[in-house]
Coordinates of C-alpha atoms and ligand atoms in Angstrom, one line a residue:
X1 CA 105.4 270.8 154.3
X2 CA 105.2 273.3 156.8
X3 CA 108.0 273.4 159.3
X4 CA 107.6 271.1 162.4
X5 CA 109.8 269.9 165.2
X6 CA 110.7 266.6 164.6
X7 CA 109.4 263.9 166.7
X8 CA 111.7 262.7 169.4
X9 CA 112.2 259.1 167.6
X10 CA 113.3 260.5 164.5
X11 CA 115.7 263.5 166.1
X12 CA 117.1 260.3 168.2
X13 CA 117.6 258.2 164.9
X14 CA 119.3 261.0 163.3
X15 CA 121.6 261.6 166.0
X16 CA 122.2 258.0 166.1
X17 CA 123.5 257.9 162.7
X18 CA 126.4 260.0 163.7
X19 CA 127.4 258.2 166.6
X20 CA 126.4 254.4 165.5
X21 CA 127.6 253.9 162.2
X22 CA 128.3 250.1 162.5
X23 CA 128.6 247.3 165.1
X24 CA 132.2 248.4 165.9
X25 CA 131.0 252.3 166.9
X26 CA 128.9 250.5 169.8
X27 CA 131.7 248.3 171.0
X28 CA 133.4 251.6 171.0
X29 CA 131.1 253.6 173.0
X30 CA 130.5 250.9 175.4
X31 CA 134.1 250.3 176.0
X32 CA 134.8 254.0 176.6
X33 CA 131.9 254.0 179.1
X34 CA 133.4 250.9 180.8
X35 CA 136.9 252.5 181.0
X36 CA 135.3 255.8 182.2
X37 CA 133.8 253.9 185.1
X38 CA 136.9 252.7 186.1
X39 CA 136.7 249.0 185.1
X40 CA 139.6 246.6 185.5
X41 CA 138.0 243.8 183.5
X42 CA 136.0 244.4 180.1
X43 CA 134.7 241.5 178.3
X44 CA 133.1 242.1 174.8
X45 CA 131.1 239.3 173.4
X46 CA 130.0 239.4 169.9
X47 CA 127.6 237.3 167.7
X48 CA 127.3 237.4 163.7
X49 CA 129.7 240.1 163.6
X50 CA 127.6 242.6 166.2
X51 CA 124.4 241.9 163.9
X52 CA 122.8 239.9 166.4
X53 CA 124.4 240.5 169.5
X54 CA 126.8 243.1 171.1
X55 CA 127.6 242.4 174.6
X56 CA 129.8 244.4 177.0
X57 CA 130.2 244.0 180.9
X58 CA 132.4 245.6 183.2
X59 CA 133.7 245.8 186.8
X60 CA 133.3 249.5 187.0
X61 CA 131.5 251.7 189.4
X62 CA 128.2 250.9 188.1
X63 CA 125.1 253.4 187.6
X64 CA 122.7 254.4 190.7
X65 CA 119.4 252.5 190.5
X66 CA 117.9 255.8 190.7
X67 CA 119.8 257.3 187.8
X68 CA 119.6 254.2 185.2
X69 CA 116.9 255.5 183.3
X70 CA 119.0 259.0 182.8
X71 CA 121.6 257.1 181.7
X72 CA 119.9 256.4 178.3
X73 CA 118.3 259.7 178.0
X74 CA 119.6 262.1 175.4
X75 CA 122.4 264.9 176.5
X76 CA 122.4 263.0 180.0
X77 CA 125.8 262.4 181.2
X78 CA 127.8 262.3 184.4
X79 CA 131.0 263.7 182.8
X80 CA 130.5 267.3 182.2
X81 CA 128.1 269.9 183.5
X82 CA 129.6 273.4 182.3
X83 CA 130.1 274.4 178.9
X84 CA 133.6 275.4 180.2
X85 CA 134.2 272.0 181.0
X86 CA 134.4 271.2 177.2
X87 CA 138.0 272.4 177.2
X88 CA 139.2 270.3 180.1
X89 CA 137.9 267.0 179.2
X90 CA 139.3 263.9 181.1
X91 CA 137.3 261.4 180.4
X92 CA 136.5 259.3 177.0
X93 CA 132.7 260.4 177.0
X94 CA 131.2 263.6 177.6
X95 CA 128.3 264.0 174.9
X96 CA 125.8 262.2 176.7
X97 CA 124.3 260.6 173.6
X98 CA 125.8 257.4 173.1
X99 CA 123.7 255.1 175.2
X100 CA 120.4 257.0 174.0
X101 CA 121.7 256.7 170.4
X102 CA 122.3 252.9 170.6
X103 CA 119.3 252.3 172.4
X104 CA 117.2 253.9 169.7
X105 CA 118.3 251.6 167.0
X106 CA 118.3 248.2 168.9
X107 CA 116.8 245.9 171.3
X108 CA 118.8 247.1 174.1
X109 CA 119.2 246.1 178.1
X110 CA 121.0 247.7 180.4
X111 CA 122.0 246.0 183.6
X112 CA 123.8 247.9 186.5
X113 CA 124.7 247.4 190.1
X114 CA 126.5 250.2 192.2
X115 CA 128.8 248.7 194.8
X116 CA 127.0 250.9 197.6
X117 CA 123.4 249.6 196.9
X118 CA 121.8 246.4 197.7
X119 CA 121.1 245.3 194.4
X120 CA 121.3 246.3 190.6
X121 CA 118.8 247.3 188.5
X122 CA 118.1 246.5 184.8
X123 CA 116.2 248.2 182.3
X124 CA 115.0 247.1 178.5
X125 CA 114.4 249.4 175.4
X126 CA 113.3 248.7 172.1
X127 CA 113.5 251.0 169.6
X128 CA 114.2 254.0 171.9
X129 CA 110.9 252.9 174.1
X130 CA 111.2 251.9 177.4
X131 CA 109.5 248.4 177.8
X132 CA 110.6 247.0 181.3
X133 CA 112.4 247.8 184.4
X134 CA 113.1 245.8 187.3
X135 CA 115.4 245.1 190.4
X136 CA 118.1 242.6 189.1
X137 CA 120.8 240.6 191.6
X138 CA 124.0 241.4 189.3
X139 CA 127.7 241.8 190.3
X140 CA 129.1 245.1 190.7
X141 CA 129.4 246.9 187.6
X142 CA 127.6 247.3 184.4
X143 CA 126.2 244.8 181.4
X144 CA 125.1 246.2 178.2
X145 CA 123.3 244.0 175.7
X146 CA 122.5 245.3 172.2
X147 CA 120.7 242.9 170.2
X148 CA 119.4 243.1 166.4
X149 CA 121.3 246.2 165.9
X150 CA 119.5 248.6 163.1
X151 CA 116.6 246.3 163.1
X152 CA 114.2 249.5 162.7
X153 CA 116.7 251.1 160.4
X154 CA 116.9 248.8 157.3
X155 CA 118.7 251.3 155.4
X156 CA 121.5 251.1 157.9
X157 CA 121.7 247.4 157.9
X158 CA 122.0 247.7 154.0
X159 CA 125.1 249.5 154.5
X160 CA 126.9 247.1 156.4
X161 CA 129.8 245.2 155.1
X162 CA 130.5 241.3 155.2
X163 CA 130.7 240.0 158.5
X164 CA 134.6 239.6 158.2
X165 CA 134.6 243.1 157.5
X166 CA 132.4 244.3 160.4
X167 CA 134.2 241.7 162.7
X168 CA 137.8 243.3 161.7
X169 CA 136.7 246.4 162.7
X170 CA 135.6 245.0 166.0
X171 CA 138.6 243.2 166.7
X172 CA 140.9 246.5 165.6
X173 CA 139.0 248.4 167.9
X174 CA 139.2 246.4 170.9
X175 CA 143.0 245.8 170.3
X176 CA 143.7 249.2 170.4
X177 CA 142.1 249.9 173.8
X178 CA 143.6 246.6 175.0
X179 CA 146.7 248.4 174.0
X180 CA 145.9 251.7 175.5
X181 CA 145.1 250.3 178.7
X182 CA 147.2 247.4 179.6
X183 CA 146.1 247.5 183.1
X184 CA 142.8 246.4 182.1
X185 CA 142.1 243.1 181.4
X186 CA 140.0 242.7 178.1
X187 CA 138.2 239.6 176.5
X188 CA 136.9 239.5 172.9
X189 CA 134.8 236.6 171.7
X190 CA 133.2 236.1 168.5
X191 CA 130.4 233.8 168.3
X192 CA 131.8 231.9 171.6
X193 CA 135.2 232.0 170.6
X194 CA 137.9 233.9 172.6
X195 CA 140.0 235.8 169.9
X196 CA 141.6 238.3 172.4
X197 CA 142.6 238.1 175.8
X198 CA 145.0 240.3 177.8
X199 CA 146.4 239.9 181.5
X200 CA 145.7 243.4 182.6
X201 CA 149.2 243.2 184.2
X202 CA 149.9 246.7 182.8
X203 CA 152.9 245.4 180.4
X204 CA 152.1 247.0 177.3
X205 CA 154.9 244.6 175.3
X206 CA 153.0 241.6 176.4
X207 CA 149.7 243.3 174.9
X208 CA 151.5 243.6 171.9
X209 CA 152.8 240.0 171.6
X210 CA 149.0 239.0 172.3
X211 CA 148.0 240.9 168.8
X212 CA 151.1 240.6 166.8
X213 CA 152.8 237.5 168.2
X214 CA 156.1 237.5 170.5
X215 CA 158.6 237.6 167.5
X216 CA 157.2 241.1 166.6
X217 CA 156.8 242.4 169.9
X218 CA 160.3 241.6 171.0
X219 CA 161.8 243.5 168.3
X220 CA 159.7 246.9 168.7
X221 CA 161.5 250.0 170.0
X222 CA 160.5 251.9 173.1
X223 CA 159.8 255.3 172.8
X224 CA 159.9 257.6 175.9
X225 CA 159.9 261.4 175.5
X226 CA 158.9 264.1 177.6
X227 CA 158.7 267.7 176.9
X228 CA 157.3 270.9 178.7
X229 CA 154.1 269.2 180.2
X230 CA 153.8 266.7 177.3
X231 CA 154.7 263.2 176.9
X232 CA 154.8 260.6 174.2
X233 CA 155.5 256.8 175.1
X234 CA 154.9 253.5 173.2
X235 CA 156.3 251.4 170.6
X236 CA 157.5 251.7 167.0
X237 CA 158.9 249.2 164.7
X238 CA 162.6 249.3 163.6
X239 CA 163.2 250.2 159.9
X240 CA 163.6 246.1 159.3
X241 CA 160.0 245.6 160.2
X242 CA 157.3 247.0 157.8
X243 CA 154.0 246.8 156.7
X244 CA 152.3 247.5 153.1
X245 CA 149.8 249.8 154.7
X246 CA 149.3 252.4 157.5
X247 CA 146.8 250.4 159.6
X248 CA 149.2 249.7 162.1
X249 CA 150.0 253.0 163.1
X250 CA 147.9 254.1 165.7
X251 CA 147.8 257.1 168.1
X252 CA 146.1 257.7 171.2
X253 CA 145.7 261.3 172.8
X254 CA 144.9 261.1 176.5
X255 CA 144.1 257.7 176.4
X256 CA 141.8 258.4 173.2
X257 CA 142.0 256.7 169.9
X258 CA 142.4 259.5 167.6
X259 CA 142.8 259.5 163.5
X260 CA 145.1 262.7 162.8
X261 CA 146.9 262.7 159.5
X262 CA 149.7 265.1 161.0
X263 CA 150.6 262.6 163.6
X264 CA 151.1 259.9 161.4
X265 CA 153.0 262.1 158.8
X266 CA 155.3 263.2 161.8
X267 CA 156.0 259.7 162.6
X268 CA 156.8 258.6 158.9
X269 CA 159.0 261.8 158.9
X270 CA 161.0 260.1 161.7
X271 CA 161.6 257.1 159.4
X272 CA 163.1 259.4 156.2
X273 CA 165.2 257.8 153.9
X274 CA 165.0 254.3 156.2
X275 CA 162.1 252.7 154.8
X276 CA 161.4 251.7 151.2
X277 CA 158.4 253.6 149.4
X278 CA 155.3 252.1 150.0
X279 CA 156.4 250.4 153.2
X280 CA 155.1 251.5 156.8
X281 CA 156.2 251.1 160.0
X282 CA 154.1 249.7 163.1
X283 CA 153.5 252.1 165.8
X284 CA 151.3 252.3 168.9
X285 CA 152.0 255.7 170.2
X286 CA 150.5 257.7 173.3
X287 CA 150.3 261.5 173.7
X288 CA 149.7 263.0 177.0
X289 CA 149.2 266.6 176.8
X290 CA 147.2 268.9 179.3
X291 CA 143.5 268.5 178.1
X292 CA 142.9 272.4 177.7
X293 CA 145.5 271.7 175.0
X294 CA 143.4 269.7 172.7
X295 CA 140.0 270.0 171.4
X296 CA 138.4 266.8 171.3
X297 CA 134.8 267.8 170.8
X298 CA 135.1 268.1 166.7
X299 CA 132.9 265.1 165.9
X300 CA 130.2 263.1 167.5
X301 CA 132.5 259.9 167.0
X302 CA 135.2 261.8 169.4
X303 CA 138.0 260.3 167.5
X304 CA 139.1 263.4 165.7
X305 CA 140.9 266.0 167.6
X306 CA 142.5 269.5 167.2
X307 CA 145.6 270.7 168.8
X308 CA 146.2 273.7 170.1
X309 CA 149.6 273.8 168.9
X310 CA 150.0 271.3 166.3
X311 CA 153.4 271.9 165.4
X312 CA 154.6 271.3 168.9
X313 CA 152.9 267.9 169.2
X314 CA 154.2 267.3 165.6
X315 CA 157.9 268.0 166.5
X316 CA 157.7 266.0 169.5
X317 CA 156.5 262.9 167.6
X318 CA 159.1 263.4 165.0
X319 CA 161.7 263.9 167.1
X320 CA 160.9 261.2 169.9
X321 CA 160.6 258.5 167.1
X322 CA 163.5 259.7 165.2
X323 CA 165.7 259.6 168.3
X324 CA 164.4 256.1 169.5
X325 CA 165.0 254.7 165.8
X326 CA 168.7 256.2 165.8
X327 CA 169.6 254.8 169.6
X328 CA 168.1 251.5 168.4
X329 CA 170.5 248.8 167.4
X330 CA 169.4 245.6 165.7
X331 CA 168.5 243.0 168.4
X332 CA 171.4 240.7 169.1
X333 CA 171.5 237.2 167.1
X334 CA 169.6 238.3 164.5
X335 CA 171.0 237.6 160.9
X336 CA 172.1 240.8 159.3
X337 CA 171.6 240.1 155.6
X338 CA 168.5 238.8 154.2
X339 CA 168.4 234.9 154.1
X340 CA 165.3 233.2 153.1
X341 CA 164.4 230.3 155.2
X342 CA 161.8 228.7 153.3
X343 CA 162.2 227.5 149.3
X344 CA 160.7 229.5 146.8
X345 CA 158.2 227.8 144.5
X346 CA 159.4 229.2 141.3
X347 CA 156.3 228.3 139.2
X348 CA 154.2 230.6 141.3
X349 CA 156.9 233.1 141.9
X350 CA 155.7 232.8 145.8
X351 CA 157.6 232.0 148.7
X352 CA 156.1 228.4 150.2
X353 CA 154.9 229.7 153.2
X354 CA 151.9 232.0 154.5
X355 CA 151.7 235.4 152.6
X356 CA 152.8 237.3 155.7
X357 CA 152.6 241.0 155.3
X358 CA 155.7 241.3 157.5
X359 CA 159.1 241.8 156.3
X360 CA 161.9 241.1 158.9
X361 CA 165.4 240.9 158.9
X362 CA 166.5 237.5 158.0
X363 CA 163.3 236.9 156.4
X364 CA 162.9 239.1 153.5
X365 CA 160.2 238.2 150.5
X366 CA 161.7 236.3 148.0
X367 CA 159.5 237.6 145.1
X368 CA 161.7 240.4 144.8
X369 CA 164.0 238.0 142.6
X370 CA 161.3 238.0 140.2
X371 CA 159.8 241.2 140.6
X372 CA 162.2 243.6 141.9
X373 CA 162.0 245.7 139.0
X374 CA 161.3 249.6 138.0
X375 CA 160.6 252.2 140.3
X376 CA 157.5 253.1 138.2
X377 CA 155.6 249.8 139.0
X378 CA 153.5 251.2 142.1
X379 CA 151.5 247.9 141.9
X380 CA 151.0 246.3 145.3
X381 CA 153.0 243.2 144.3
X382 CA 155.8 245.4 143.2
X383 CA 155.9 247.1 146.8
X384 CA 156.0 243.8 148.2
X385 CA 158.8 242.4 146.2
X386 CA 161.0 245.5 147.2
X387 CA 160.1 244.7 150.8
X388 CA 163.3 242.5 150.5
X389 CA 166.7 243.3 150.9
X390 CA 165.8 246.6 153.1
X391 CA 166.4 244.7 156.5
X392 CA 169.2 246.9 157.1
X393 CA 169.8 250.0 159.3
X394 CA 171.6 252.9 157.9
X395 CA 175.2 252.6 158.5
X396 CA 175.6 249.0 157.1
X397 CA 178.1 249.3 154.6
X398 CA 178.5 246.7 152.0
X399 CA 181.5 244.8 151.8
X400 CA 184.2 244.9 148.7
X401 CA 182.4 244.0 145.7
X402 CA 183.9 242.3 142.2
X403 CA 182.0 243.4 139.3
X404 CA 180.9 240.7 136.9
X405 CA 179.2 243.1 134.7
X406 CA 175.9 244.7 133.6
X407 CA 172.7 243.0 132.6
X408 CA 169.7 244.5 131.2
X409 CA 171.2 248.2 130.9
X410 CA 169.7 248.4 134.1
X411 CA 171.6 246.4 136.9
X412 CA 175.2 245.5 138.0
X413 CA 175.9 241.8 138.8
X414 CA 178.7 241.9 141.4
X415 CA 180.3 238.8 143.7
X416 CA 180.8 239.5 147.4
X417 CA 182.3 237.3 149.9
X418 CA 179.0 236.3 151.1
X419 CA 177.3 235.9 147.6
X420 CA 175.8 237.5 144.8
X421 CA 174.7 241.3 144.5
X422 CA 172.5 242.5 141.9
X423 CA 172.5 246.4 141.9
X424 CA 170.3 248.7 140.4
X425 CA 172.4 251.4 138.8
X426 CA 169.9 254.2 138.9
X427 CA 169.0 253.7 142.7
X428 CA 172.6 253.2 143.2
X429 CA 173.8 256.6 141.8
X430 CA 170.9 258.5 143.4
X431 CA 172.4 257.2 146.7
X432 CA 175.8 258.2 145.6
X433 CA 174.8 261.6 144.7
X434 CA 173.0 262.2 147.6
X435 CA 175.9 261.3 149.8
X436 CA 178.2 263.3 147.8
X437 CA 175.9 266.4 148.4
X438 CA 175.5 265.9 151.7
X439 CA 179.0 265.8 152.3
X440 CA 179.6 269.0 150.1
X441 CA 176.8 270.7 152.6
X442 CA 179.1 269.7 155.3
X443 CA 181.6 272.2 154.3
X444 CA 179.3 275.1 154.8
X445 CA 179.9 277.7 152.6
X446 CA 178.0 281.0 153.7
X447 CA 176.0 282.9 151.4
X448 CA 175.6 286.5 152.2
X449 CA 172.2 288.1 152.1
X450 CA 171.5 291.2 150.0
X451 CA 170.0 292.8 153.0
X452 CA 170.8 291.6 156.7
X453 CA 167.6 290.6 158.7
X454 CA 166.9 290.9 161.9
X455 CA 165.2 288.1 164.2
X456 CA 164.0 288.2 168.0
X457 CA 164.2 285.4 170.3
X458 CA 163.0 284.4 173.6
X459 CA 165.5 284.8 176.4
X460 CA 166.5 281.2 176.8
X461 CA 166.7 280.5 173.2
X462 CA 169.0 284.0 173.0
X463 CA 171.1 282.3 175.8
X464 CA 171.5 279.1 173.3
X465 CA 172.4 281.0 170.5
X466 CA 175.2 283.3 172.4
X467 CA 176.5 279.8 173.7
X468 CA 176.5 278.3 170.0
X469 CA 177.6 281.3 168.0
X470 CA 180.7 279.7 167.1
X471 CA 178.9 276.6 165.8
X472 CA 176.5 278.7 163.8
X473 CA 179.7 280.5 162.2
X474 CA 181.3 277.1 161.5
X475 CA 178.0 276.0 159.7
X476 CA 177.8 279.0 157.4
X477 CA 175.5 281.6 159.2
X478 CA 176.9 285.2 159.8
X479 CA 175.1 286.1 163.0
X480 CA 175.9 288.8 165.5
X481 CA 173.9 290.0 168.6
X482 CA 171.8 293.1 167.8
X483 CA 170.1 294.4 171.1
X484 CA 168.3 292.8 173.5
X485 CA 167.1 289.2 172.5
X486 CA 167.5 290.3 169.0
X487 CA 170.1 289.0 166.4
X488 CA 171.3 290.4 162.9
X489 CA 171.7 287.8 160.5
X490 CA 174.1 288.6 157.3
X491 CA 174.7 285.5 155.8
X492 CA 173.2 281.7 155.8
X493 CA 174.8 278.5 154.8
X494 CA 175.3 278.6 150.7
X495 CA 173.6 275.2 150.4
X496 CA 170.2 276.5 151.9
X497 CA 170.4 279.6 150.1
X498 CA 166.7 280.9 149.3
X499 CA 165.3 279.9 152.4
X500 CA 163.8 282.6 154.9
X501 CA 166.9 283.4 157.1
X502 CA 164.8 283.8 160.2
X503 CA 162.9 280.4 160.0
X504 CA 166.1 278.9 159.3
X505 CA 167.7 280.2 162.2
X506 CA 164.5 279.3 164.5
X507 CA 164.9 275.7 163.3
X508 CA 168.6 275.8 164.1
X509 CA 167.9 277.0 167.7
X510 CA 165.3 274.2 168.0
X511 CA 167.8 271.7 166.8
X512 CA 170.1 273.2 169.6
X513 CA 167.7 272.8 172.2
X514 CA 167.3 269.2 171.1
X515 CA 170.5 268.5 170.7
X516 CA 170.6 267.6 167.3
X517 CA 172.7 268.1 164.5
X518 CA 171.6 271.4 163.1
X519 CA 169.3 271.6 159.8
X520 CA 169.9 268.1 159.1
X521 CA 166.1 267.5 158.3
X522 CA 166.0 270.5 156.1
X523 CA 169.1 269.6 154.2
X524 CA 168.3 266.2 153.5
X525 CA 165.1 267.4 152.1
X526 CA 166.6 269.9 149.7
X527 CA 169.3 267.5 148.5
X528 CA 166.9 264.7 147.8
X529 CA 165.2 267.0 145.7
X530 CA 168.2 268.2 143.9
X531 CA 169.3 264.6 143.1
X532 CA 166.1 263.5 141.6
X533 CA 166.6 266.7 139.3
X534 CA 170.1 266.0 138.3
X535 CA 170.1 263.2 135.8
X536 CA 171.4 259.9 137.8
X537 CA 172.4 257.0 135.5
X538 CA 169.3 255.9 134.2
X539 CA 168.2 252.4 133.8
X540 CA 168.2 251.5 130.1
X541 CA 171.3 253.2 129.9
X542 CA 174.1 251.0 129.0
X543 CA 177.5 251.7 130.9
X544 CA 181.0 251.1 129.9
X545 CA 182.7 248.8 132.1
X546 CA 184.9 251.7 133.7
X547 CA 181.6 253.7 134.4
X548 CA 180.1 250.1 136.0
X549 CA 183.4 249.9 138.1
X550 CA 183.2 253.8 139.2
X551 CA 179.8 253.1 140.0
X552 CA 180.0 250.2 142.2
X553 CA 183.0 252.0 143.9
X554 CA 181.2 255.0 144.9
X555 CA 178.5 252.9 146.1
X556 CA 181.0 250.8 148.6
X557 CA 182.2 254.3 149.8
X558 CA 178.4 255.3 150.9
X559 CA 177.5 255.4 154.8
X560 CA 174.2 253.9 154.0
X561 CA 174.6 252.0 150.5
X562 CA 171.6 249.9 150.5
X563 CA 168.7 252.2 150.0
X564 CA 168.3 255.0 147.6
X565 CA 167.5 258.6 149.5
X566 CA 163.7 257.7 148.5
X567 CA 164.4 254.6 150.4
X568 CA 163.9 252.2 147.7
X569 CA 166.6 249.3 147.6
X570 CA 169.7 249.7 145.7
X571 CA 170.4 246.1 145.8
X572 CA 169.2 242.6 145.9
X573 CA 171.6 240.2 147.8
X574 CA 171.6 236.4 147.5
X575 CA 173.6 234.9 150.0
X576 CA 175.5 231.8 149.3
X577 CA 173.5 229.8 151.6
X578 CA 170.5 230.7 149.7
X579 CA 171.8 229.7 146.5
X580 CA 172.8 226.4 148.1
X581 CA 169.6 225.6 149.4
X582 CA 167.9 226.6 146.0
X583 CA 170.2 224.2 144.4
X584 CA 169.3 221.6 146.9
X585 CA 172.8 221.1 148.1
X586 CA 172.4 222.3 151.7
X587 CA 171.1 218.8 152.9
X588 CA 173.5 217.0 151.0
X589 CA 176.5 217.7 152.9
Ligands
LIG1 P1 128.7 259.8 178.0 O1 129.5 258.5 178.2 O2 129.0 260.7 177.3 O3 128.6 260.5 179.5 P2 126.6 257.9 177.6 O4 125.2 258.1 176.9 O5 127.8 256.9 177.0 O6 127.3 259.4 177.6 O7 126.3 257.4 179.2 C1 125.5 258.1 179.8 C2 126.0 258.0 181.4 O8 125.5 256.7 181.5 C3 127.4 258.1 181.7 O9 127.8 259.9 181.7 C4 127.3 257.5 182.9 O10 127.3 258.3 184.0 C5 126.5 256.3 182.6 N1 127.3 254.9 182.1 C6 127.4 254.7 181.2 N2 127.9 253.4 180.9 C7 128.3 253.0 182.3 C8 129.3 252.2 182.8 N3 129.8 251.2 181.9 N4 129.4 252.3 183.8 C9 129.2 253.3 184.8 N5 128.4 254.3 184.4 C10 128.0 254.3 183.0
LIG2 MG1 129.7 257.3 176.7

């Protein structure tokens, strides 16, 4: 075949493929347009999961009658004119291709009315071809109707998932925008039924309540953090409130929902050792950063971004979240220990209540009794089961326990003032080793370097170093000033030996800047690795009564005895009240 320029229609459909993958992508583009137009009220109506109809109306600025045709032309936008503007984008749209793309794969109607014009205007486009244009009496704002999406691209239609799955994508999308723009009143309807409605009063916690329910919203911890022109705000769940997947971790950058693995990683690091393996927090976090610091033109769908200074954003998220978590104390009036409020159906091993994905303090999942087994069991049910008995913040010590014995060469059984404890001997020993090693690290022995190392610092950090010289020496560094803005390092803390002394010192300075215990994170990571290598007591190992007693006593001494350093539970607690209920004694008295 000779080389030929593609017909416009074909080119549009190819481009559409990148922007409009499924009904939710249409909802996304239309919602973003409405937000860019300054809308305060946005209504989304869906029929047949978006296959039949997607309608988005807004009360925004509207489009001038004379420009309405341009709005659906490819590469036509009012949001950008110079190439340089690409590096200073403050709107959600900028590529000028969404409406053209959508119109090329649907039956498309655009109605718009600008306030300063006498009447509105409507155009109708079928498969990319203009078929009608009329004046139209309509309220200020814009209404887009997208009917029979992909009617002319059968291959796309075939790739759509079930209605339930497509609907779920739309719901998640509108929910995210409702969260990001609490001052906008959002309504989402499926087949005439309202599934989401926000008030638009600017209260983000109220939006969270309309999405996750008031009980969850009440428990979320607020994050507020600013640093050098960058800002992080939003909500994260306390360690006692988790999910089995990352779906409820959402990030916005400058009002744009983004998928960015490093941001999620940073958040998860903030929960380090607070969550069990396989459990994830819920988070809605909003990063505000000067537009030139972030590249949003990575993919046509605009949900990927690149940061000019990735590390800086990463560390802001990690620190802000960590700080919020540590400052947070459990909501007053909440029960401390897990108490099961519903009887368990022992036949099925399931709780007799709807299978909520949440585990909350005071509401742990009872399957743990039956299934809380080996750490090797990574099946979803096992993870779910381990969801119990967490529900504790660190620093929650356990009461003195009376050892009853060992079962299955894997668990210790003990009695406390408040019921029965089953303790995983392997996880417990890991916790004990971890805290011992952390404590040894505290003693801060110095390890001399073979050759002194020179490091340079900017003046502000140099000042800080000078002030904190004594702290540095106490923590095992041998550092002295060595010319302007330069220091010489002769020794580093022994428990961090082998690390790059310059990087280590920089990390310390950053910790000083943030007012944090120097090198805490670095220490933890290393020690966890060591604990794993050192043979902790295995499960399957029969312990003598003395060994059992020693292990139990050491665990009682721990600061955070309820999870192992990887975040798995060390124990399951069966409170007396639960036992009474299970034996049917509660009501009898
Ligand atoms: P982009 O958003 O990237 O500019 P679109 O194809 O989504 O490209 O929209 C093209 C143009 O149409 C926009 O730049 C804007 O001027 C106008 N437009 C689209 N939707 C609306 C709306 N809901 N309200 C006001 N103007 C709109
Ligand atoms: Mg757009």
